[in-house]
């Protein structure tokens, strides 16, 4: 029991929730049973029973009679045991799944007990069915036995064993039932409506305390953690902003920059999540804020999840800063030892002002003189642990800006990143034309290739992407190669030139193939999702995604975001096999209907569920015993609001009404456990 279900204490048993209930709350008459009846409870006199058939078809058949009719009961197993139990002429209360055999009602393997005055009106509660495992069943701990344990438990405990942990005013405001009552009613509900009330109350509690710890961390850091102060906006920023920046900031970019500016000047450490759709211009916000750090003599790092992206950030930023006197370096896993040495030295003596790279930039070997600011691009590939690593890079922790690759749904942000402050770029740079997205089955591929030809004639470039879910997957790799040959046959050299990029190439080869496409020397880039993140080629106007059904929504959206970056009209073609699951069909539909990354993120979470979201799978931050952040969004928001309200007014929980919360948190901390189950 302990190992199998992780049940060690009474508390664990209380929190081992039934996955469904069956209704034994009233006694049915036999005449009332019909084809729509699923389960029934019937009371009557045993008329007869006999064992018929031989060997495999051997069974015990009995008949039970009430005032309205006769029902047949059948056992195929445990016949000897049942035979000893049954007595003709006695009254029994039976329960089970009703079937009809030759038009007559029948129950196979019913639950059976002697009919008494106590059970004459049926049970007073719905009977819980608990999750169990095969191993436990073999030891006699089937779902029902767990039910018996739970029933037994409720006979022994009372309200004072399950103390209320939410203040009365909150119970009233959100119409929540008491805690003890909730536990009782979720296990042994008197009716379905009580069961739902109980579930709602316990979900609220679960989300409330999860929010409590998240918001407490956040507030604690805001109030008490000392931060580096970026006092001024200096020459580097001003010079770049006024003379070098290739465009005007959008209103949203300006607003976010102000938010960052305010935080970094406040003497408190900033931990901020920056959300923006693909192409909304997060990089420029990162660059401008790094210039402010440099203006205040602090070093910055910009971390990207892949070499290609790090390289690209480096190239763009280096080019944009060409007339600015600032030392920017690139450090990735493939930086040679020879090049690495002066860079590391420069970080240590403070001459490197901006260090761009992969997670190599926060390795222990990299020592900074005065790291003040870290920007993490495309967060979902980085774990929470890396964030903590950054804090340790200076005696006073550097400010941290985490930028997401694609938007993440609000509920997810609240739970997984709830300890971060939140900025959002909800506006695309001007002049962008919406991307037209279509879905085509694979037999339409020739037409798609013709369409690409037309676009190439106009001077545009195109991407063709194959899924390589696992970089090592042989089959995916072969698909890519086959695809490459096929594309080549449509686009023969020397009229057309094609680059290919995938994860099995050396980074040098990958890089040089990428560069050929970026500079326009090749027309088509055939590749895997290694190009997914952040690659920027404004002249590319077509994105073809092969086997689109294999991709999740966020990934499709991220890939689509590689086009539509210039002034030209852009297209995304989703190619799939002819047979599609309903989910895949739904994904294609959503993609063709909207370009809005925030909407897509919501849908993605809805379809895949919280357990499957990237980057959060390991953290467990989204997995609750009862609550589901997708379907219980309203409860989550209510819990979040009430926690925020409490912490705002009574941070130390001194108010009398908040003592219940305080005591409960104390109890959790000391891990006082209830008496052990024997
Ligand atoms: P993302 O938010 O997806 O990281 P990027 O920062 O790569 O987006 O920006 C996408 C493109 O938009 C880049 O080519 C960038 O130079 C350009 N861009 C960013 N901000 C603006 C702006 N305010 N006006 C015009 N173009 C912009
Ligand atoms: Mg980006």
XYZ file of C-alpha atoms and ligand atoms in Angstrom:
706
model
C 0.000 0.000 0.000
C 2.692 2.442 0.945
C 4.958 2.055 -2.033
C 2.281 1.444 -4.611
C 0.074 4.432 -3.980
C 2.282 6.566 -1.792
C -0.143 6.302 1.056
C 1.642 6.466 4.369
C -0.610 8.409 6.706
C -4.272 9.144 7.374
C -3.707 12.387 5.575
C -2.517 10.527 2.498
C -5.574 8.323 2.638
C -7.784 11.401 2.903
C -6.056 12.801 -0.138
C -6.369 9.620 -2.132
C -9.464 10.812 -3.924
C -11.996 8.510 -5.557
C -12.146 8.803 -9.302
C -15.870 8.173 -9.437
C -18.896 7.265 -7.371
C -21.706 4.837 -7.874
C -25.166 5.618 -6.689
C -26.396 3.311 -3.947
C -28.520 5.932 -2.296
C -31.856 4.429 -3.154
C -33.478 1.067 -3.823
C -34.924 0.495 -7.299
C -37.919 -1.659 -8.083
C -37.245 -4.432 -10.552
C -40.054 -3.277 -12.838
C -38.438 0.159 -13.128
C -35.229 -1.209 -14.671
C -34.879 -0.545 -18.378
C -32.245 -0.347 -21.071
C -31.132 3.074 -19.854
C -30.460 1.837 -16.347
C -26.739 1.588 -15.749
C -26.399 0.510 -12.142
C -29.216 -0.507 -9.847
C -29.785 -1.434 -6.250
C -32.582 -3.922 -5.659
C -34.023 -5.541 -2.517
C -35.907 -8.864 -2.652
C -36.318 -12.507 -1.634
C -34.061 -15.169 -3.111
C -36.327 -17.539 -5.054
C -33.850 -20.164 -6.181
C -30.320 -20.776 -7.404
C -28.525 -23.497 -9.311
C -25.186 -24.231 -10.877
C -25.462 -24.917 -14.599
C -23.061 -25.680 -17.431
C -19.723 -27.416 -17.120
C -16.084 -26.328 -17.101
C -15.740 -23.024 -18.848
C -19.418 -22.308 -19.203
C -20.082 -23.239 -15.593
C -22.069 -20.568 -13.777
C -24.331 -19.980 -10.828
C -27.706 -18.521 -11.682
C -30.088 -17.167 -9.025
C -33.429 -15.334 -9.064
C -34.438 -12.513 -6.791
C -38.029 -11.295 -6.494
C -39.458 -8.024 -5.225
C -43.069 -6.850 -5.329
C -42.754 -5.736 -8.929
C -40.824 -8.483 -10.692
C -37.961 -10.937 -10.896
C -34.300 -10.313 -11.701
C -31.648 -12.849 -12.630
C -28.250 -12.866 -10.893
C -25.258 -14.644 -12.416
C -21.799 -15.567 -11.165
C -19.082 -16.997 -13.376
C -16.381 -16.959 -10.745
C -16.217 -17.676 -7.029
C -19.144 -20.010 -7.522
C -18.297 -22.275 -4.597
C -18.090 -19.333 -2.257
C -21.327 -17.726 -3.422
C -23.114 -21.044 -3.219
C -22.306 -21.305 0.484
C -23.490 -17.773 1.065
C -26.903 -17.928 -0.552
C -30.028 -19.087 1.232
C -33.318 -19.480 -0.587
C -36.128 -17.520 1.070
C -33.852 -14.913 2.610
C -34.016 -11.180 1.807
C -30.994 -9.608 0.091
C -29.922 -6.157 -0.950
C -27.981 -6.332 -4.192
C -26.196 -3.811 -6.368
C -24.631 -4.013 -9.779
C -24.520 -3.194 -13.440
C -27.771 -4.030 -15.150
C -27.851 -5.935 -18.404
C -30.695 -7.436 -20.372
C -30.670 -11.024 -21.497
C -33.525 -12.115 -23.779
C -35.444 -9.050 -22.650
C -35.077 -9.858 -18.962
C -33.018 -7.852 -16.443
C -29.873 -9.464 -15.177
C -26.936 -8.526 -12.957
C -23.618 -10.339 -13.193
C -21.458 -10.509 -10.080
C -23.622 -8.197 -7.987
C -22.552 -6.799 -4.636
C -24.687 -8.678 -2.187
C -25.607 -8.301 1.441
C -28.311 -9.522 3.782
C -31.231 -7.112 3.758
C -31.755 -5.518 7.180
C -33.776 -2.674 8.587
C -30.578 -0.592 8.566
C -29.951 -0.875 4.879
C -33.632 -0.995 3.951
C -33.522 2.381 2.207
C -30.124 1.935 0.636
C -26.886 3.665 1.581
C -26.865 7.202 2.839
C -24.029 8.105 0.502
C -22.690 7.490 -2.960
C -20.127 4.727 -2.944
C -16.632 5.847 -3.864
C -14.502 3.932 -6.343
C -10.790 4.435 -5.763
C -7.818 4.179 -8.054
C -5.759 1.123 -7.217
C -3.115 -1.027 -8.872
C -3.057 -4.655 -10.016
C -0.502 -5.494 -7.371
C -2.678 -4.145 -4.605
C -5.701 -5.929 -5.968
C -3.766 -9.176 -5.789
C -3.225 -8.462 -2.107
C -6.909 -7.851 -1.564
C -6.701 -4.077 -1.597
C -9.076 -3.520 -4.450
C -10.928 -0.268 -4.911
C -13.619 -1.368 -2.527
C -11.248 -2.238 0.281
C -9.764 1.228 0.067
C -13.321 2.501 0.292
C -13.837 0.507 3.448
C -10.658 1.945 4.939
C -11.842 5.436 4.137
C -15.244 4.796 5.686
C -13.549 3.437 8.753
C -11.330 6.497 8.893
C -14.297 8.854 8.884
C -15.781 6.994 11.820
C -12.650 7.717 13.795
C -11.905 11.317 12.930
C -13.830 14.503 13.463
C -13.711 18.139 12.558
C -10.766 18.827 14.825
C -8.589 16.384 12.925
C -9.129 18.229 9.678
C -8.758 21.822 10.728
C -10.143 24.602 8.616
C -7.358 26.526 6.877
C -9.287 29.225 5.044
C -10.714 32.317 6.759
C -14.476 32.581 7.147
C -14.655 35.685 4.963
C -13.090 33.809 2.073
C -15.396 30.838 2.536
C -18.299 33.222 2.359
C -17.033 35.314 -0.490
C -16.418 32.313 -2.715
C -19.266 30.196 -1.321
C -16.986 27.405 -0.176
C -17.937 24.641 2.235
C -15.830 23.807 5.316
C -12.713 21.693 5.057
C -13.773 18.660 7.054
C -17.106 18.594 5.340
C -15.352 18.829 1.991
C -13.155 15.819 2.680
C -16.132 13.850 3.877
C -18.246 14.768 0.904
C -15.604 14.124 -1.689
C -15.208 10.583 -0.403
C -18.707 9.733 0.744
C -21.033 12.296 -0.802
C -24.681 12.289 0.192
C -25.508 13.478 -3.311
C -23.786 14.627 -6.456
C -24.270 18.308 -5.773
C -22.455 17.967 -2.449
C -19.694 16.120 -4.217
C -19.203 18.994 -6.626
C -19.197 21.502 -3.776
C -16.571 19.459 -2.003
C -14.401 19.180 -5.089
C -14.610 22.891 -5.706
C -13.641 23.707 -2.151
C -10.611 21.411 -2.199
C -9.454 22.651 -5.585
C -9.676 26.189 -4.323
C -7.640 25.258 -1.269
C -5.009 23.553 -3.390
C -4.626 26.501 -5.745
C -4.847 29.000 -2.894
C -1.845 27.571 -1.075
C 0.115 27.090 -4.290
C -0.490 30.743 -5.084
C 0.363 31.636 -1.540
C 3.849 30.244 -1.766
C 4.478 31.651 -5.238
C 3.304 35.132 -4.328
C 5.145 35.022 -1.039
C 8.412 34.304 -2.846
C 7.732 37.115 -5.255
C 6.789 39.635 -2.593
C 9.650 38.588 -0.384
C 12.063 39.221 -3.177
C 10.449 42.501 -4.097
C 10.507 43.773 -0.545
C 13.693 42.391 0.855
C 16.129 41.398 -1.838
C 18.683 44.057 -2.481
C 19.188 44.853 -6.134
C 21.853 46.578 -8.156
C 20.966 50.130 -9.071
C 21.139 51.329 -12.650
C 21.087 55.010 -11.738
C 21.268 56.730 -15.048
C 20.560 56.503 -18.714
C 23.916 57.387 -20.189
C 25.730 58.055 -23.373
C 25.732 54.541 -24.819
C 21.973 54.312 -24.654
C 21.262 57.835 -25.778
C 23.707 57.749 -28.634
C 22.317 54.472 -29.928
C 18.702 55.443 -29.392
C 19.030 58.788 -31.142
C 21.489 58.032 -33.900
C 21.739 54.330 -34.596
C 18.466 52.534 -33.945
C 17.126 51.438 -37.348
C 13.456 52.082 -36.485
C 11.112 53.728 -34.010
C 10.039 51.657 -31.040
C 6.432 50.560 -30.924
C 4.329 51.867 -28.053
C 4.446 48.452 -26.409
C 8.237 48.257 -26.643
C 8.511 51.700 -25.045
C 6.176 50.719 -22.234
C 8.120 47.549 -21.451
C 11.407 49.414 -21.530
C 10.007 51.846 -18.967
C 8.938 48.965 -16.741
C 12.424 47.495 -16.876
C 13.971 50.903 -16.326
C 11.857 51.473 -13.239
C 12.726 48.073 -11.755
C 16.434 48.295 -12.371
C 16.625 51.745 -10.825
C 14.700 50.741 -7.719
C 17.418 49.033 -5.631
C 15.369 45.834 -5.734
C 16.307 42.888 -7.820
C 14.223 42.492 -10.955
C 12.883 39.131 -12.096
C 10.692 39.859 -15.044
C 8.984 37.727 -17.644
C 8.674 39.406 -21.033
C 5.979 37.978 -23.233
C 5.491 38.925 -26.830
C 4.358 37.217 -29.946
C 6.846 35.976 -32.513
C 8.359 38.984 -34.276
C 7.113 41.548 -31.773
C 10.638 42.866 -31.283
C 11.768 41.521 -27.938
C 15.434 41.576 -28.966
C 15.540 45.348 -29.286
C 14.122 45.717 -25.785
C 16.863 43.399 -24.551
C 19.549 45.364 -26.358
C 18.395 48.763 -25.130
C 18.239 47.592 -21.541
C 21.711 46.056 -21.811
C 23.013 49.443 -22.963
C 21.586 51.009 -19.828
C 23.392 48.384 -17.753
C 26.636 49.248 -19.565
C 26.004 52.938 -18.984
C 26.080 52.122 -15.285
C 29.274 50.071 -15.553
C 27.546 46.729 -15.239
C 28.149 43.750 -17.485
C 25.273 41.936 -19.232
C 24.720 38.492 -20.646
C 22.231 37.492 -23.308
C 21.543 33.771 -23.314
C 19.973 31.941 -26.217
C 18.922 28.306 -26.312
C 20.868 27.308 -29.454
C 24.199 28.101 -31.073
C 22.540 29.331 -34.227
C 20.380 31.742 -32.362
C 23.237 32.968 -30.188
C 25.313 33.518 -33.286
C 22.496 35.374 -34.948
C 21.873 37.612 -31.956
C 25.574 38.344 -31.913
C 25.651 39.227 -35.606
C 22.591 41.494 -35.479
C 23.591 43.239 -32.294
C 27.181 43.642 -33.393
C 25.983 45.222 -36.655
C 23.534 47.498 -34.891
C 26.240 48.639 -32.480
C 28.899 49.157 -35.137
C 29.229 52.871 -34.393
C 28.986 52.501 -30.645
C 32.055 52.084 -28.511
C 31.193 48.936 -26.607
C 32.818 45.513 -26.203
C 30.445 42.714 -27.252
C 31.604 39.077 -27.336
C 30.172 35.711 -28.278
C 30.682 32.597 -26.185
C 29.185 29.229 -27.050
C 30.090 25.573 -26.677
C 31.961 25.682 -29.950
C 34.107 28.708 -29.177
C 37.678 27.467 -29.547
C 39.988 27.363 -26.564
C 42.146 29.965 -28.203
C 39.268 32.424 -28.577
C 37.778 31.506 -25.263
C 40.750 32.603 -23.216
C 40.675 36.347 -23.919
C 36.877 36.375 -23.596
C 36.990 34.784 -20.158
C 39.740 37.173 -19.147
C 37.646 40.073 -20.401
C 34.648 38.940 -18.368
C 36.791 38.723 -15.281
C 38.492 42.089 -15.664
C 35.273 43.772 -16.743
C 36.294 44.814 -20.254
C 33.657 42.573 -21.886
C 30.483 44.611 -21.503
C 27.962 42.414 -23.258
C 28.431 38.653 -23.496
C 26.132 36.826 -25.893
C 25.938 33.055 -26.030
C 24.317 29.799 -25.125
C 24.111 28.545 -21.559
C 27.920 28.435 -21.804
C 27.818 32.020 -20.541
C 26.676 31.005 -17.079
C 29.005 28.067 -16.594
C 31.081 28.180 -13.441
C 34.235 28.881 -15.416
C 32.842 32.216 -16.542
C 33.612 34.747 -13.847
C 32.381 38.305 -14.100
C 33.796 41.378 -12.547
C 30.408 42.950 -12.119
C 27.519 41.163 -13.799
C 24.440 43.329 -13.456
C 21.949 42.039 -15.941
C 20.990 38.765 -17.580
C 18.561 38.337 -20.445
C 17.315 34.813 -21.084
C 15.849 34.476 -24.558
C 13.261 31.810 -25.355
C 12.851 30.672 -21.782
C 11.115 27.393 -22.370
C 14.353 25.683 -23.217
C 15.943 26.853 -19.970
C 15.064 25.479 -16.581
C 14.388 27.284 -13.347
C 17.733 26.022 -12.099
C 19.563 28.167 -14.642
C 17.750 31.220 -13.405
C 19.031 30.537 -9.912
C 22.522 30.070 -11.305
C 22.420 33.608 -12.638
C 21.555 35.047 -9.236
C 24.764 33.639 -7.860
C 26.938 35.332 -10.449
C 27.328 38.442 -8.340
C 27.236 39.194 -4.605
C 24.094 41.192 -5.157
C 22.085 39.154 -7.665
C 21.885 40.564 -11.193
C 18.561 41.634 -12.645
C 16.948 38.962 -14.788
C 14.750 39.360 -17.847
C 13.211 36.153 -19.183
C 11.777 36.381 -22.687
C 9.416 33.734 -24.038
C 9.666 32.335 -27.550
C 5.949 32.346 -28.058
C 3.271 33.598 -25.703
C 2.263 31.311 -22.895
C -1.293 31.179 -21.569
C -2.186 33.326 -18.627
C -3.028 30.445 -16.325
C 0.308 28.883 -17.051
C 2.124 32.138 -16.437
C 0.308 32.448 -13.108
C 1.341 29.021 -11.930
C 4.702 28.276 -13.518
C 6.091 31.808 -13.596
C 3.957 33.383 -10.908
C 7.023 34.474 -8.971
C 8.098 36.743 -11.829
C 6.841 40.196 -12.692
C 5.211 40.330 -16.010
C 5.577 42.531 -19.091
C 3.881 42.113 -22.374
C 4.461 43.379 -25.914
C 1.014 43.238 -27.422
C 1.727 45.128 -30.596
C 3.651 44.162 -33.724
C 5.969 46.617 -35.501
C 4.094 48.613 -38.134
C 3.779 47.482 -41.740
C 3.583 43.777 -41.093
C 1.129 41.988 -43.299
C -0.717 39.073 -41.775
C 0.635 35.711 -42.942
C -1.788 33.664 -45.007
C -1.838 30.078 -43.769
C -3.271 27.121 -45.665
C -3.496 23.408 -45.030
C -2.722 20.952 -47.861
C -2.670 17.170 -47.970
C 0.506 15.560 -49.237
C -0.911 14.675 -52.637
C -1.100 18.424 -53.254
C 2.665 18.810 -52.845
C 3.408 19.491 -56.564
C 1.102 22.511 -56.512
C 2.816 23.749 -53.368
C 6.179 23.465 -55.131
C 4.797 25.424 -58.092
C 3.679 28.100 -55.705
C 7.174 28.300 -54.248
C 8.538 28.735 -57.780
C 6.289 31.742 -58.313
C 7.517 33.299 -55.108
C 11.154 32.663 -56.016
C 10.510 34.362 -59.335
C 9.509 37.452 -57.377
C 12.885 37.319 -55.669
C 11.677 35.756 -52.419
C 13.096 32.793 -50.505
C 11.410 29.775 -48.909
C 11.772 27.409 -45.980
C 10.782 23.754 -46.090
C 10.762 22.150 -42.670
C 10.696 18.476 -41.708
C 9.969 17.200 -38.239
C 12.968 15.862 -36.435
C 11.371 15.370 -33.098
C 14.348 13.478 -31.764
C 17.560 14.676 -33.299
C 18.699 11.073 -33.214
C 15.618 9.464 -34.702
C 16.713 7.495 -37.719
C 13.347 7.500 -39.404
C 12.887 11.239 -39.174
C 16.358 11.686 -40.505
C 15.633 9.465 -43.485
C 12.463 11.430 -44.145
C 14.467 14.592 -44.203
C 16.947 13.136 -46.697
C 14.180 11.797 -48.883
C 12.469 15.152 -48.710
C 15.674 16.914 -49.631
C 16.089 14.756 -52.747
C 12.488 15.389 -53.700
C 12.852 19.142 -53.279
C 16.006 18.993 -55.390
C 14.097 17.268 -58.183
C 11.559 20.092 -58.190
C 14.254 22.747 -57.984
C 17.261 21.607 -60.030
C 20.632 23.329 -59.918
C 21.941 25.611 -61.266
C 18.686 27.474 -61.625
C 17.958 27.006 -57.952
C 20.211 26.579 -54.952
C 19.218 24.850 -51.784
C 20.759 24.825 -48.290
C 20.143 22.110 -45.796
C 20.450 22.415 -42.028
C 19.949 19.737 -39.421
C 21.206 18.721 -36.024
C 23.588 16.036 -37.245
C 25.788 18.522 -39.042
C 28.829 20.037 -37.410
C 28.080 23.509 -36.190
C 30.475 24.912 -38.798
C 28.574 23.295 -41.631
C 25.227 24.251 -40.137
C 26.437 27.783 -39.773
C 27.780 28.110 -43.310
C 24.602 26.638 -44.793
C 22.516 29.037 -42.729
C 24.641 31.977 -43.780
C 24.177 31.111 -47.463
C 20.456 31.378 -46.984
C 20.666 34.546 -44.901
C 22.766 36.276 -47.544
C 20.427 35.139 -50.307
C 22.945 32.831 -52.013
C 20.499 29.954 -51.707
C 16.801 30.148 -52.533
C 15.456 27.440 -50.338
C 16.361 26.287 -46.884
C 15.457 22.668 -46.187
C 15.823 21.880 -42.548
C 14.602 20.554 -39.270
C 13.377 22.512 -36.309
C 16.932 23.558 -35.498
C 15.941 26.646 -37.449
C 12.830 27.035 -35.354
C 13.891 29.551 -32.831
C 14.464 33.141 -33.657
C 16.033 32.900 -37.128
C 15.511 36.128 -39.016
C 15.536 36.331 -42.836
C 13.126 39.101 -43.850
C 13.260 38.183 -47.547
C 11.829 34.706 -46.929
C 8.126 34.713 -47.737
C 7.111 31.037 -47.741
C 7.213 28.564 -44.898
C 6.287 25.015 -45.855
C 5.965 22.608 -42.946
C 5.994 18.915 -43.893
C 4.182 16.398 -41.644
C 2.613 19.304 -39.823
C 0.459 16.915 -37.843
C 3.555 15.906 -35.892
C 4.049 19.385 -34.475
C 2.385 21.037 -31.534
C 0.608 24.355 -31.985
C 3.257 26.495 -30.350
C 5.937 24.979 -32.490
C 3.924 25.502 -35.670
C 3.339 29.099 -34.684
C 6.996 29.611 -33.883
C 7.989 28.146 -37.262
C 5.448 30.257 -39.075
C 6.953 33.289 -37.371
C 10.105 32.815 -39.471
C 8.256 34.433 -42.377
C 6.296 37.660 -42.504
C 9.304 39.547 -41.164
C 9.762 41.838 -44.121
C 7.460 44.091 -46.083
C 6.362 41.318 -48.474
C 3.211 39.292 -48.210
C 4.065 35.903 -46.674
C 2.570 32.427 -46.710
C 2.643 29.353 -44.536
C 1.680 25.980 -46.003
C 0.941 23.140 -43.601
C 1.329 19.806 -45.370
C -0.093 16.708 -43.687
C -0.830 13.087 -44.470
C -4.334 12.261 -45.656
C -5.397 10.610 -42.438
C -5.609 12.995 -39.528
C -6.607 12.534 -35.928
C -9.236 14.884 -34.589
C -6.625 16.716 -32.550
C -4.402 17.241 -35.571
C -7.340 18.438 -37.630
C -8.184 20.908 -34.875
C -4.603 22.169 -34.784
C -4.574 22.768 -38.549
C -7.870 24.605 -38.262
C -6.626 26.892 -35.511
C -3.434 27.651 -37.424
C -5.284 28.606 -40.582
C -7.758 30.727 -38.638
C -5.512 32.898 -36.536
C -2.076 34.513 -36.401
C -2.505 35.528 -32.777
C 0.092 33.750 -30.656
C -1.783 34.427 -27.435
C -4.910 32.726 -28.752
C -2.880 29.825 -30.060
C -1.145 29.359 -26.723
C -4.504 29.118 -24.949
C -5.723 26.529 -27.427
C -2.504 24.581 -27.163
C -2.863 24.322 -23.422
C -6.497 23.305 -23.803
C -5.705 20.536 -26.269
C -2.565 19.178 -24.674
C -3.319 19.752 -21.030
C -1.045 21.247 -18.395
C 1.103 18.145 -17.998
C 2.387 18.329 -21.533
C 3.540 21.898 -21.763
C 7.168 22.348 -22.616
C 9.540 23.300 -19.852
C 7.007 22.671 -17.161
C 6.849 18.919 -17.420
C 9.811 18.443 -15.123
C 8.906 21.172 -12.700
C 5.582 19.700 -11.686
C 4.470 23.259 -11.049
C 1.331 22.667 -13.025
C 0.272 19.333 -11.694
C -2.191 19.347 -8.874
C -3.990 16.512 -7.147
C -7.417 17.827 -8.000
C -7.166 21.108 -9.798
C -6.515 21.452 -13.493
C -5.339 24.891 -14.520
C -7.133 24.667 -17.835
C -10.576 23.623 -16.734
C -10.363 25.301 -13.335
C -9.203 28.632 -14.639
C -11.924 30.483 -12.754
C -11.014 28.894 -9.459
C -7.353 29.646 -10.122
C -8.059 33.300 -10.732
C -10.251 33.542 -7.659
C -7.539 31.924 -5.537
C -4.900 34.185 -7.023
C -6.958 37.310 -6.331
C -7.780 36.407 -2.778
C -4.142 35.588 -2.000
C -3.000 38.866 -3.540
C -5.574 40.688 -1.486
C -4.504 39.074 1.769
C -0.803 39.613 1.175
C -1.366 43.206 0.222
C -3.204 44.017 3.421
C -1.590 41.663 5.882
C 1.760 40.453 4.631
C 2.762 38.942 7.975
C -0.630 37.371 8.595
C -1.242 39.186 11.849
C -4.952 39.826 11.409
C -7.123 37.525 13.527
C -9.011 36.217 10.494
C -5.761 35.104 8.887
C -4.592 32.976 11.797
C -6.061 29.863 10.202
C -3.805 30.357 7.205
C -0.799 31.093 9.353
C -1.309 28.029 11.525
C -1.777 25.830 8.530
C 1.392 27.081 6.851
C 3.239 26.543 10.119
C 1.945 23.013 10.283
C 3.021 22.332 6.713
C 6.464 23.631 7.510
C 7.036 21.481 10.564
C 5.642 18.599 8.562
C 3.691 17.341 11.505
C 2.239 14.129 10.276
C -0.816 12.407 11.450
C -0.602 9.056 13.106
C 0.629 6.421 10.732
C -1.522 3.838 9.096
C -0.672 0.462 10.429
P 10.982 38.404 -31.392
O 10.134 39.162 -30.449
O 10.267 37.264 -32.036
O 12.299 37.988 -30.800
P 12.653 40.092 -32.984
O 13.223 40.833 -31.851
O 13.500 39.071 -33.661
O 11.288 39.418 -32.580
O 12.138 41.156 -34.035
C 11.596 40.770 -35.268
C 11.961 41.732 -36.367
O 11.293 42.969 -36.189
C 13.441 42.072 -36.427
O 13.841 42.106 -37.762
C 13.520 43.441 -35.803
O 14.613 44.176 -36.274
C 12.223 44.063 -36.220
N 11.705 45.085 -35.307
C 11.719 45.048 -33.957
N 11.146 46.148 -33.439
C 10.743 46.896 -34.483
C 10.091 48.179 -34.601
N 9.713 48.867 -33.529
N 9.844 48.635 -35.839
C 10.222 47.930 -36.930
N 10.840 46.742 -36.888
C 11.108 46.229 -35.687
Mg 13.437 36.377 -30.532
